[in-house]
Amino acid sequence: MGKDALGKALIVANSAENLMCYNQILRRTFKTKNSPTFDSTLDLLDDFEPDVIIIDEIIFKSSALEISQAIRSDTVAKHYQGIVIIAEPKTPDLENLKRESGADYVIRQSHVNDILEMIALSALRVKDLENTSQALITKLAMTKEMVKELEGQDSITRLYNLPYINLLLEKEFVRTIRFNAPLSAVIISIDQFIQISHTEGPKVCIKIIQQLGEVLKNEFRDDDKLGRSWGGEFVGILPETDHEGAMILARRIKNMVAERQYGPEENKRTITISQGIGSFNPMRPVISDIHDLLLEAESNLSEAKKIGVNLICYQKNTA
């Protein structure tokens, strides 16, 4: 059988007629190999690693009893699903042969078709169970990932929520310290958001937040992290980015936001944003943890809003 084989079957027989019969049944389910002697059978145990071994009772210069005993005495051979001995017509006591050989089945030639068909069917059932089990495991893993992802999502924008952003920032800060790299955070706030909320209502505000989230997401790099904290505020984490790199991104975002209109189709408007930047420099570690980093970004955002709208602030310098 080809690539869809469910297992491997080693057939030990000297008769061409028997080989043809056994192969015809087993090849529907198993990949098969033939062995004519005791020595070649033992060699194939390691090379072929069969799951099932079919042995004629009489083999050239050997016997199924001898081969089966040799296999069962090998601790490496524990994984074999079954050894089947096809007994000679003159063998009187099949149970005794089974007991002495350690085989799983000892059968007459007249029962070969039934037993081998049963083995093939059992292999199919085992494979079905494995596939079903694997499908359930995969589905469970996907469900867990989906739940985990949803727990960290903001329900309006599908960006990260604030608790998850804080968790990501903690991990990123540890990595930053380890690799002695810069790290920046930017807090982005829609100007006059409270007034918009009071005059236009929540429906318009939600639409603006969703649309702005999409614009921001497109401007951030793959390694950056973006989330929504509350109201009209967003938080961005910028790994391996100093304050100059953060300013470049903030200016690009500022221009991009100003070029678009936001809100429902019947009530579009332009908006502006204010941004505050916090930056960790490993050469001058004034900031000692993520709280200091966010505090600096929040302080700079407050400074920008005091001065006016559509401004970026870092260390009291605005742009």
PDB file of N, CA, C and O in Angstrom, residues 33-103:
ATOM      1  N   LYS A  33       6.181  -6.284   3.779  1.00  0.00           N
ATOM      2  CA  LYS A  33       7.479  -6.782   3.319  1.00  0.00           C
ATOM      3  C   LYS A  33       7.518  -8.279   3.572  1.00  0.00           C
ATOM      4  O   LYS A  33       6.928  -8.767   4.544  1.00  0.00           O
ATOM      5  N   ASN A  34       8.242  -8.988   2.719  1.00  0.00           N
ATOM      6  CA  ASN A  34       8.329 -10.444   2.826  1.00  0.00           C
ATOM      7  C   ASN A  34       9.702 -10.868   3.323  1.00  0.00           C
ATOM      8  O   ASN A  34      10.718 -10.231   3.015  1.00  0.00           O
ATOM      9  N   SER A  35       9.708 -11.967   4.095  1.00  0.00           N
ATOM     10  CA  SER A  35      10.964 -12.519   4.598  1.00  0.00           C
ATOM     11  C   SER A  35      10.907 -14.040   4.489  1.00  0.00           C
ATOM     12  O   SER A  35       9.960 -14.663   4.978  1.00  0.00           O
ATOM     13  N   PRO A  36      11.932 -14.668   3.900  1.00  0.00           N
ATOM     14  CA  PRO A  36      11.884 -16.123   3.723  1.00  0.00           C
ATOM     15  C   PRO A  36      12.596 -16.920   4.818  1.00  0.00           C
ATOM     16  O   PRO A  36      12.420 -18.132   4.908  1.00  0.00           O
ATOM     17  N   THR A  37      13.422 -16.239   5.658  1.00  0.00           N
ATOM     18  CA  THR A  37      14.246 -16.991   6.610  1.00  0.00           C
ATOM     19  C   THR A  37      14.219 -16.364   8.001  1.00  0.00           C
ATOM     20  O   THR A  37      13.772 -15.227   8.191  1.00  0.00           O
ATOM     21  N   PHE A  38      14.742 -17.117   8.957  1.00  0.00           N
ATOM     22  CA  PHE A  38      14.870 -16.662  10.339  1.00  0.00           C
ATOM     23  C   PHE A  38      15.749 -15.409  10.415  1.00  0.00           C
ATOM     24  O   PHE A  38      15.375 -14.398  11.026  1.00  0.00           O
ATOM     25  N   ASP A  39      16.944 -15.482   9.797  1.00  0.00           N
ATOM     26  CA  ASP A  39      17.898 -14.370   9.893  1.00  0.00           C
ATOM     27  C   ASP A  39      17.362 -13.089   9.251  1.00  0.00           C
ATOM     28  O   ASP A  39      17.487 -11.995   9.812  1.00  0.00           O
ATOM     29  N   SER A  40      16.767 -13.218   8.067  1.00  0.00           N
ATOM     30  CA  SER A  40      16.256 -12.014   7.393  1.00  0.00           C
ATOM     31  C   SER A  40      15.091 -11.400   8.170  1.00  0.00           C
ATOM     32  O   SER A  40      14.904 -10.185   8.170  1.00  0.00           O
ATOM     33  N   THR A  41      14.333 -12.250   8.864  1.00  0.00           N
ATOM     34  CA  THR A  41      13.226 -11.746   9.683  1.00  0.00           C
ATOM     35  C   THR A  41      13.748 -10.889  10.826  1.00  0.00           C
ATOM     36  O   THR A  41      13.254  -9.780  11.074  1.00  0.00           O
ATOM     37  N   LEU A  42      14.770 -11.380  11.522  1.00  0.00           N
ATOM     38  CA  LEU A  42      15.332 -10.618  12.641  1.00  0.00           C
ATOM     39  C   LEU A  42      15.974  -9.319  12.158  1.00  0.00           C
ATOM     40  O   LEU A  42      15.906  -8.289  12.840  1.00  0.00           O
ATOM     41  N   ASP A  43      16.592  -9.364  10.972  1.00  0.00           N
ATOM     42  CA  ASP A  43      17.180  -8.133  10.418  1.00  0.00           C
ATOM     43  C   ASP A  43      16.102  -7.087  10.127  1.00  0.00           C
ATOM     44  O   ASP A  43      16.294  -5.893  10.371  1.00  0.00           O
ATOM     45  N   LEU A  44      14.967  -7.544   9.610  1.00  0.00           N
ATOM     46  CA  LEU A  44      13.895  -6.615   9.236  1.00  0.00           C
ATOM     47  C   LEU A  44      13.171  -6.022  10.442  1.00  0.00           C
ATOM     48  O   LEU A  44      12.496  -4.997  10.322  1.00  0.00           O
ATOM     49  N   LEU A  45      13.306  -6.661  11.598  1.00  0.00           N
ATOM     50  CA  LEU A  45      12.650  -6.116  12.792  1.00  0.00           C
ATOM     51  C   LEU A  45      13.112  -4.689  13.064  1.00  0.00           C
ATOM     52  O   LEU A  45      12.314  -3.811  13.386  1.00  0.00           O
ATOM     53  N   ASP A  46      14.414  -4.460  12.934  1.00  0.00           N
ATOM     54  CA  ASP A  46      14.961  -3.124  13.193  1.00  0.00           C
ATOM     55  C   ASP A  46      14.795  -2.198  11.996  1.00  0.00           C
ATOM     56  O   ASP A  46      14.478  -1.021  12.148  1.00  0.00           O
ATOM     57  N   ASP A  47      15.001  -2.748  10.790  1.00  0.00           N
ATOM     58  CA  ASP A  47      14.955  -1.902   9.594  1.00  0.00           C
ATOM     59  C   ASP A  47      13.530  -1.510   9.217  1.00  0.00           C
ATOM     60  O   ASP A  47      13.255  -0.360   8.881  1.00  0.00           O
ATOM     61  N   PHE A  48      12.618  -2.462   9.290  1.00  0.00           N
ATOM     62  CA  PHE A  48      11.246  -2.244   8.820  1.00  0.00           C
ATOM     63  C   PHE A  48      10.302  -1.830   9.952  1.00  0.00           C
ATOM     64  O   PHE A  48       9.339  -1.104   9.743  1.00  0.00           O
ATOM     65  N   GLU A  49      10.590  -2.309  11.172  1.00  0.00           N
ATOM     66  CA  GLU A  49       9.766  -2.025  12.359  1.00  0.00           C
ATOM     67  C   GLU A  49       8.287  -2.330  12.108  1.00  0.00           C
ATOM     68  O   GLU A  49       7.432  -1.443  12.137  1.00  0.00           O
ATOM     69  N   PRO A  50       7.966  -3.602  11.886  1.00  0.00           N
ATOM     70  CA  PRO A  50       6.572  -3.959  11.576  1.00  0.00           C
ATOM     71  C   PRO A  50       5.661  -3.858  12.792  1.00  0.00           C
ATOM     72  O   PRO A  50       6.101  -3.998  13.931  1.00  0.00           O
ATOM     73  N   ASP A  51       4.386  -3.619  12.516  1.00  0.00           N
ATOM     74  CA  ASP A  51       3.371  -3.619  13.570  1.00  0.00           C
ATOM     75  C   ASP A  51       2.760  -5.006  13.743  1.00  0.00           C
ATOM     76  O   ASP A  51       2.346  -5.380  14.836  1.00  0.00           O
ATOM     77  N   VAL A  52       2.671  -5.747  12.641  1.00  0.00           N
ATOM     78  CA  VAL A  52       2.093  -7.087  12.647  1.00  0.00           C
ATOM     79  C   VAL A  52       3.051  -8.030  11.916  1.00  0.00           C
ATOM     80  O   VAL A  52       3.643  -7.655  10.901  1.00  0.00           O
ATOM     81  N   ILE A  53       3.203  -9.258  12.449  1.00  0.00           N
ATOM     82  CA  ILE A  53       4.081 -10.249  11.825  1.00  0.00           C
ATOM     83  C   ILE A  53       3.278 -11.524  11.574  1.00  0.00           C
ATOM     84  O   ILE A  53       2.699 -12.094  12.503  1.00  0.00           O
ATOM     85  N   ILE A  54       3.223 -11.928  10.318  1.00  0.00           N
ATOM     86  CA  ILE A  54       2.516 -13.146   9.915  1.00  0.00           C
ATOM     87  C   ILE A  54       3.567 -14.207   9.594  1.00  0.00           C
ATOM     88  O   ILE A  54       4.440 -13.978   8.750  1.00  0.00           O
ATOM     89  N   ILE A  55       3.489 -15.381  10.252  1.00  0.00           N
ATOM     90  CA  ILE A  55       4.537 -16.393  10.088  1.00  0.00           C
ATOM     91  C   ILE A  55       3.911 -17.755   9.763  1.00  0.00           C
ATOM     92  O   ILE A  55       3.051 -18.242  10.514  1.00  0.00           O
ATOM     93  N   ASP A  56       4.343 -18.347   8.664  1.00  0.00           N
ATOM     94  CA  ASP A  56       3.988 -19.753   8.416  1.00  0.00           C
ATOM     95  C   ASP A  56       4.719 -20.627   9.433  1.00  0.00           C
ATOM     96  O   ASP A  56       5.870 -20.333   9.800  1.00  0.00           O
ATOM     97  N   GLU A  57       4.057 -21.704   9.859  1.00  0.00           N
ATOM     98  CA  GLU A  57       4.646 -22.529  10.924  1.00  0.00           C
ATOM     99  C   GLU A  57       5.979 -23.140  10.510  1.00  0.00           C
ATOM    100  O   GLU A  57       6.926 -23.192  11.300  1.00  0.00           O
ATOM    101  N   ILE A  58       6.077 -23.592   9.267  1.00  0.00           N
ATOM    102  CA  ILE A  58       7.313 -24.206   8.789  1.00  0.00           C
ATOM    103  C   ILE A  58       8.022 -23.230   7.860  1.00  0.00           C
ATOM    104  O   ILE A  58       7.473 -22.798   6.847  1.00  0.00           O
ATOM    105  N   ILE A  59       9.253 -22.881   8.243  1.00  0.00           N
ATOM    106  CA  ILE A  59      10.088 -21.967   7.467  1.00  0.00           C
ATOM    107  C   ILE A  59      11.402 -22.674   7.168  1.00  0.00           C
ATOM    108  O   ILE A  59      11.871 -23.507   7.953  1.00  0.00           O
ATOM    109  N   PHE A  60      12.016 -22.327   6.063  1.00  0.00           N
ATOM    110  CA  PHE A  60      13.277 -22.956   5.667  1.00  0.00           C
ATOM    111  C   PHE A  60      14.299 -22.888   6.803  1.00  0.00           C
ATOM    112  O   PHE A  60      14.650 -21.812   7.276  1.00  0.00           O
ATOM    113  N   LYS A  61      14.753 -24.067   7.252  1.00  0.00           N
ATOM    114  CA  LYS A  61      15.750 -24.221   8.313  1.00  0.00           C
ATOM    115  C   LYS A  61      15.326 -23.581   9.636  1.00  0.00           C
ATOM    116  O   LYS A  61      16.163 -23.229  10.465  1.00  0.00           O
ATOM    117  N   SER A  62      14.027 -23.388   9.822  1.00  0.00           N
ATOM    118  CA  SER A  62      13.561 -22.792  11.071  1.00  0.00           C
ATOM    119  C   SER A  62      12.083 -23.112  11.241  1.00  0.00           C
ATOM    120  O   SER A  62      11.538 -23.972  10.550  1.00  0.00           O
ATOM    121  N   SER A  63      11.440 -22.396  12.184  1.00  0.00           N
ATOM    122  CA  SER A  63      10.011 -22.602  12.411  1.00  0.00           C
ATOM    123  C   SER A  63       9.408 -21.333  12.993  1.00  0.00           C
ATOM    124  O   SER A  63      10.120 -20.458  13.508  1.00  0.00           O
ATOM    125  N   ALA A  64       8.077 -21.241  12.931  1.00  0.00           N
ATOM    126  CA  ALA A  64       7.387 -20.092  13.513  1.00  0.00           C
ATOM    127  C   ALA A  64       7.606 -20.038  15.018  1.00  0.00           C
ATOM    128  O   ALA A  64       7.695 -18.955  15.606  1.00  0.00           O
ATOM    129  N   LEU A  65       7.696 -21.216  15.648  1.00  0.00           N
ATOM    130  CA  LEU A  65       7.934 -21.276  17.092  1.00  0.00           C
ATOM    131  C   LEU A  65       9.249 -20.590  17.444  1.00  0.00           C
ATOM    132  O   LEU A  65       9.309 -19.747  18.345  1.00  0.00           O
ATOM    133  N   GLU A  66      10.298 -20.922  16.710  1.00  0.00           N
ATOM    134  CA  GLU A  66      11.620 -20.352  16.975  1.00  0.00           C
ATOM    135  C   GLU A  66      11.643 -18.845  16.707  1.00  0.00           C
ATOM    136  O   GLU A  66      12.181 -18.063  17.497  1.00  0.00           O
ATOM    137  N   ILE A  67      11.036 -18.433  15.597  1.00  0.00           N
ATOM    138  CA  ILE A  67      11.029 -17.008  15.241  1.00  0.00           C
ATOM    139  C   ILE A  67      10.227 -16.200  16.255  1.00  0.00           C
ATOM    140  O   ILE A  67      10.659 -15.145  16.728  1.00  0.00           O
ATOM    141  N   SER A  68       9.049 -16.695  16.622  1.00  0.00           N
ATOM    142  CA  SER A  68       8.190 -15.977  17.566  1.00  0.00           C
ATOM    143  C   SER A  68       8.848 -15.861  18.932  1.00  0.00           C
ATOM    144  O   SER A  68       8.795 -14.804  19.576  1.00  0.00           O
ATOM    145  N   GLN A  69       9.488 -16.944  19.389  1.00  0.00           N
ATOM    146  CA  GLN A  69      10.182 -16.899  20.680  1.00  0.00           C
ATOM    147  C   GLN A  69      11.318 -15.880  20.655  1.00  0.00           C
ATOM    148  O   GLN A  69      11.530 -15.146  21.628  1.00  0.00           O
ATOM    149  N   ALA A  70      12.037 -15.814  19.533  1.00  0.00           N
ATOM    150  CA  ALA A  70      13.140 -14.854  19.413  1.00  0.00           C
ATOM    151  C   ALA A  70      12.620 -13.418  19.451  1.00  0.00           C
ATOM    152  O   ALA A  70      13.209 -12.534  20.083  1.00  0.00           O
ATOM    153  N   ILE A  71      11.485 -13.193  18.795  1.00  0.00           N
ATOM    154  CA  ILE A  71      10.901 -11.845  18.776  1.00  0.00           C
ATOM    155  C   ILE A  71      10.411 -11.454  20.164  1.00  0.00           C
ATOM    156  O   ILE A  71      10.678 -10.353  20.652  1.00  0.00           O
ATOM    157  N   ARG A  72       9.700 -12.366  20.827  1.00  0.00           N
ATOM    158  CA  ARG A  72       9.143 -12.051  22.139  1.00  0.00           C
ATOM    159  C   ARG A  72      10.218 -11.898  23.210  1.00  0.00           C
ATOM    160  O   ARG A  72       9.994 -11.234  24.223  1.00  0.00           O
ATOM    161  N   SER A  73      11.380 -12.473  22.997  1.00  0.00           N
ATOM    162  CA  SER A  73      12.464 -12.328  23.974  1.00  0.00           C
ATOM    163  C   SER A  73      13.203 -11.001  23.812  1.00  0.00           C
ATOM    164  O   SER A  73      14.002 -10.616  24.664  1.00  0.00           O
ATOM    165  N   ASP A  74      12.909 -10.311  22.705  1.00  0.00           N
ATOM    166  CA  ASP A  74      13.559  -9.031  22.424  1.00  0.00           C
ATOM    167  C   ASP A  74      12.732  -7.910  23.051  1.00  0.00           C
ATOM    168  O   ASP A  74      11.596  -7.667  22.657  1.00  0.00           O
ATOM    169  N   THR A  75      13.305  -7.210  24.030  1.00  0.00           N
ATOM    170  CA  THR A  75      12.556  -6.145  24.715  1.00  0.00           C
ATOM    171  C   THR A  75      12.220  -4.991  23.774  1.00  0.00           C
ATOM    172  O   THR A  75      11.266  -4.254  23.997  1.00  0.00           O
ATOM    173  N   VAL A  76      12.994  -4.834  22.711  1.00  0.00           N
ATOM    174  CA  VAL A  76      12.733  -3.762  21.748  1.00  0.00           C
ATOM    175  C   VAL A  76      11.456  -4.035  20.964  1.00  0.00           C
ATOM    176  O   VAL A  76      10.829  -3.142  20.416  1.00  0.00           O
ATOM    177  N   ALA A  77      11.036  -5.300  20.909  1.00  0.00           N
ATOM    178  CA  ALA A  77       9.900  -5.691  20.075  1.00  0.00           C
ATOM    179  C   ALA A  77       8.557  -5.543  20.771  1.00  0.00           C
ATOM    180  O   ALA A  77       7.555  -6.034  20.295  1.00  0.00           O
ATOM    181  N   LYS A  78       8.518  -4.842  21.894  1.00  0.00           N
ATOM    182  CA  LYS A  78       7.276  -4.718  22.658  1.00  0.00           C
ATOM    183  C   LYS A  78       6.170  -4.014  21.871  1.00  0.00           C
ATOM    184  O   LYS A  78       4.994  -4.190  22.142  1.00  0.00           O
ATOM    185  N   HIS A  79       6.560  -3.173  20.901  1.00  0.00           N
ATOM    186  CA  HIS A  79       5.549  -2.358  20.227  1.00  0.00           C
ATOM    187  C   HIS A  79       4.767  -3.127  19.170  1.00  0.00           C
ATOM    188  O   HIS A  79       3.792  -2.620  18.642  1.00  0.00           O
ATOM    189  N   TYR A  80       5.180  -4.361  18.839  1.00  0.00           N
ATOM    190  CA  TYR A  80       4.472  -5.079  17.787  1.00  0.00           C
ATOM    191  C   TYR A  80       3.040  -5.369  18.221  1.00  0.00           C
ATOM    192  O   TYR A  80       2.796  -5.888  19.306  1.00  0.00           O
ATOM    193  N   GLN A  81       2.087  -5.040  17.350  1.00  0.00           N
ATOM    194  CA  GLN A  81       0.677  -5.233  17.699  1.00  0.00           C
ATOM    195  C   GLN A  81       0.310  -6.708  17.766  1.00  0.00           C
ATOM    196  O   GLN A  81      -0.516  -7.109  18.567  1.00  0.00           O
ATOM    197  N   GLY A  82       0.907  -7.528  16.926  1.00  0.00           N
ATOM    198  CA  GLY A  82       0.514  -8.930  16.957  1.00  0.00           C
ATOM    199  C   GLY A  82       1.405  -9.835  16.138  1.00  0.00           C
ATOM    200  O   GLY A  82       1.957  -9.441  15.118  1.00  0.00           O
ATOM    201  N   ILE A  83       1.557 -11.063  16.623  1.00  0.00           N
ATOM    202  CA  ILE A  83       2.230 -12.109  15.865  1.00  0.00           C
ATOM    203  C   ILE A  83       1.184 -13.173  15.557  1.00  0.00           C
ATOM    204  O   ILE A  83       0.501 -13.677  16.456  1.00  0.00           O
ATOM    205  N   VAL A  84       1.049 -13.499  14.283  1.00  0.00           N
ATOM    206  CA  VAL A  84       0.074 -14.499  13.842  1.00  0.00           C
ATOM    207  C   VAL A  84       0.832 -15.660  13.207  1.00  0.00           C
ATOM    208  O   VAL A  84       1.592 -15.461  12.252  1.00  0.00           O
ATOM    209  N   ILE A  85       0.632 -16.860  13.750  1.00  0.00           N
ATOM    210  CA  ILE A  85       1.252 -18.062  13.178  1.00  0.00           C
ATOM    211  C   ILE A  85       0.190 -18.835  12.400  1.00  0.00           C
ATOM    212  O   ILE A  85      -0.903 -19.094  12.911  1.00  0.00           O
ATOM    213  N   ILE A  86       0.528 -19.183  11.162  1.00  0.00           N
ATOM    214  CA  ILE A  86      -0.360 -19.998  10.337  1.00  0.00           C
ATOM    215  C   ILE A  86       0.088 -21.453  10.498  1.00  0.00           C
ATOM    216  O   ILE A  86       1.147 -21.849   9.996  1.00  0.00           O
ATOM    217  N   ALA A  87      -0.693 -22.234  11.230  1.00  0.00           N
ATOM    218  CA  ALA A  87      -0.284 -23.596  11.597  1.00  0.00           C
ATOM    219  C   ALA A  87      -0.437 -24.571  10.434  1.00  0.00           C
ATOM    220  O   ALA A  87      -1.298 -24.406   9.559  1.00  0.00           O
ATOM    221  N   GLU A  88       0.406 -25.594  10.458  1.00  0.00           N
ATOM    222  CA  GLU A  88       0.309 -26.690   9.496  1.00  0.00           C
ATOM    223  C   GLU A  88      -0.932 -27.537   9.805  1.00  0.00           C
ATOM    224  O   GLU A  88      -1.352 -27.637  10.969  1.00  0.00           O
ATOM    225  N   PRO A  89      -1.511 -28.171   8.795  1.00  0.00           N
ATOM    226  CA  PRO A  89      -2.705 -29.002   9.023  1.00  0.00           C
ATOM    227  C   PRO A  89      -2.478 -30.113  10.038  1.00  0.00           C
ATOM    228  O   PRO A  89      -3.393 -30.489  10.776  1.00  0.00           O
ATOM    229  N   LYS A  90      -1.239 -30.639  10.098  1.00  0.00           N
ATOM    230  CA  LYS A  90      -0.968 -31.774  10.984  1.00  0.00           C
ATOM    231  C   LYS A  90      -0.681 -31.359  12.430  1.00  0.00           C
ATOM    232  O   LYS A  90      -0.543 -32.216  13.307  1.00  0.00           O
ATOM    233  N   THR A  91      -0.575 -30.066  12.706  1.00  0.00           N
ATOM    234  CA  THR A  91      -0.309 -29.617  14.077  1.00  0.00           C
ATOM    235  C   THR A  91      -1.557 -29.849  14.926  1.00  0.00           C
ATOM    236  O   THR A  91      -2.613 -29.270  14.657  1.00  0.00           O
ATOM    237  N   PRO A  92      -1.452 -30.677  15.986  1.00  0.00           N
ATOM    238  CA  PRO A  92      -2.661 -31.061  16.720  1.00  0.00           C
ATOM    239  C   PRO A  92      -3.135 -30.034  17.747  1.00  0.00           C
ATOM    240  O   PRO A  92      -4.329 -29.830  17.931  1.00  0.00           O
ATOM    241  N   ASP A  93      -2.202 -29.387  18.426  1.00  0.00           N
ATOM    242  CA  ASP A  93      -2.574 -28.548  19.574  1.00  0.00           C
ATOM    243  C   ASP A  93      -2.185 -27.092  19.309  1.00  0.00           C
ATOM    244  O   ASP A  93      -1.044 -26.682  19.544  1.00  0.00           O
ATOM    245  N   LEU A  94      -3.133 -26.314  18.833  1.00  0.00           N
ATOM    246  CA  LEU A  94      -2.844 -24.914  18.512  1.00  0.00           C
ATOM    247  C   LEU A  94      -2.607 -24.080  19.768  1.00  0.00           C
ATOM    248  O   LEU A  94      -1.781 -23.159  19.776  1.00  0.00           O
ATOM    249  N   GLU A  95      -3.340 -24.383  20.838  1.00  0.00           N
ATOM    250  CA  GLU A  95      -3.179 -23.626  22.083  1.00  0.00           C
ATOM    251  C   GLU A  95      -1.786 -23.809  22.664  1.00  0.00           C
ATOM    252  O   GLU A  95      -1.194 -22.870  23.193  1.00  0.00           O
ATOM    253  N   ASN A  96      -1.268 -25.022  22.571  1.00  0.00           N
ATOM    254  CA  ASN A  96       0.078 -25.284  23.078  1.00  0.00           C
ATOM    255  C   ASN A  96       1.116 -24.510  22.272  1.00  0.00           C
ATOM    256  O   ASN A  96       2.058 -23.935  22.832  1.00  0.00           O
ATOM    257  N   LEU A  97       0.948 -24.469  20.942  1.00  0.00           N
ATOM    258  CA  LEU A  97       1.865 -23.718  20.086  1.00  0.00           C
ATOM    259  C   LEU A  97       1.792 -22.221  20.403  1.00  0.00           C
ATOM    260  O   LEU A  97       2.819 -21.532  20.454  1.00  0.00           O
ATOM    261  N   LYS A  98       0.601 -21.741  20.644  1.00  0.00           N
ATOM    262  CA  LYS A  98       0.433 -20.328  20.987  1.00  0.00           C
ATOM    263  C   LYS A  98       1.126 -20.005  22.304  1.00  0.00           C
ATOM    264  O   LYS A  98       1.820 -18.985  22.440  1.00  0.00           O
ATOM    265  N   ARG A  99       0.956 -20.887  23.284  1.00  0.00           N
ATOM    266  CA  ARG A  99       1.545 -20.668  24.605  1.00  0.00           C
ATOM    267  C   ARG A  99       3.070 -20.699  24.540  1.00  0.00           C
ATOM    268  O   ARG A  99       3.753 -19.843  25.113  1.00  0.00           O
ATOM    269  N   GLU A 100       3.617 -21.673  23.834  1.00  0.00           N
ATOM    270  CA  GLU A 100       5.076 -21.825  23.766  1.00  0.00           C
ATOM    271  C   GLU A 100       5.731 -20.728  22.924  1.00  0.00           C
ATOM    272  O   GLU A 100       6.845 -20.294  23.208  1.00  0.00           O
ATOM    273  N   SER A 101       5.039 -20.294  21.893  1.00  0.00           N
ATOM    274  CA  SER A 101       5.634 -19.314  20.971  1.00  0.00           C
ATOM    275  C   SER A 101       5.473 -17.875  21.447  1.00  0.00           C
ATOM    276  O   SER A 101       6.251 -16.996  21.081  1.00  0.00           O
ATOM    277  N   GLY A 102       4.422 -17.631  22.254  1.00  0.00           N
ATOM    278  CA  GLY A 102       4.131 -16.256  22.652  1.00  0.00           C
ATOM    279  C   GLY A 102       3.384 -15.478  21.590  1.00  0.00           C
ATOM    280  O   GLY A 102       3.244 -14.252  21.681  1.00  0.00           O
ATOM    281  N   ALA A 103       2.889 -16.186  20.559  1.00  0.00           N
ATOM    282  CA  ALA A 103       2.140 -15.526  19.486  1.00  0.00           C
ATOM    283  C   ALA A 103       0.780 -15.067  19.998  1.00  0.00           C
ATOM    284  O   ALA A 103       0.257 -15.588  20.983  1.00  0.00           O
TER     285      ALA A 103
END
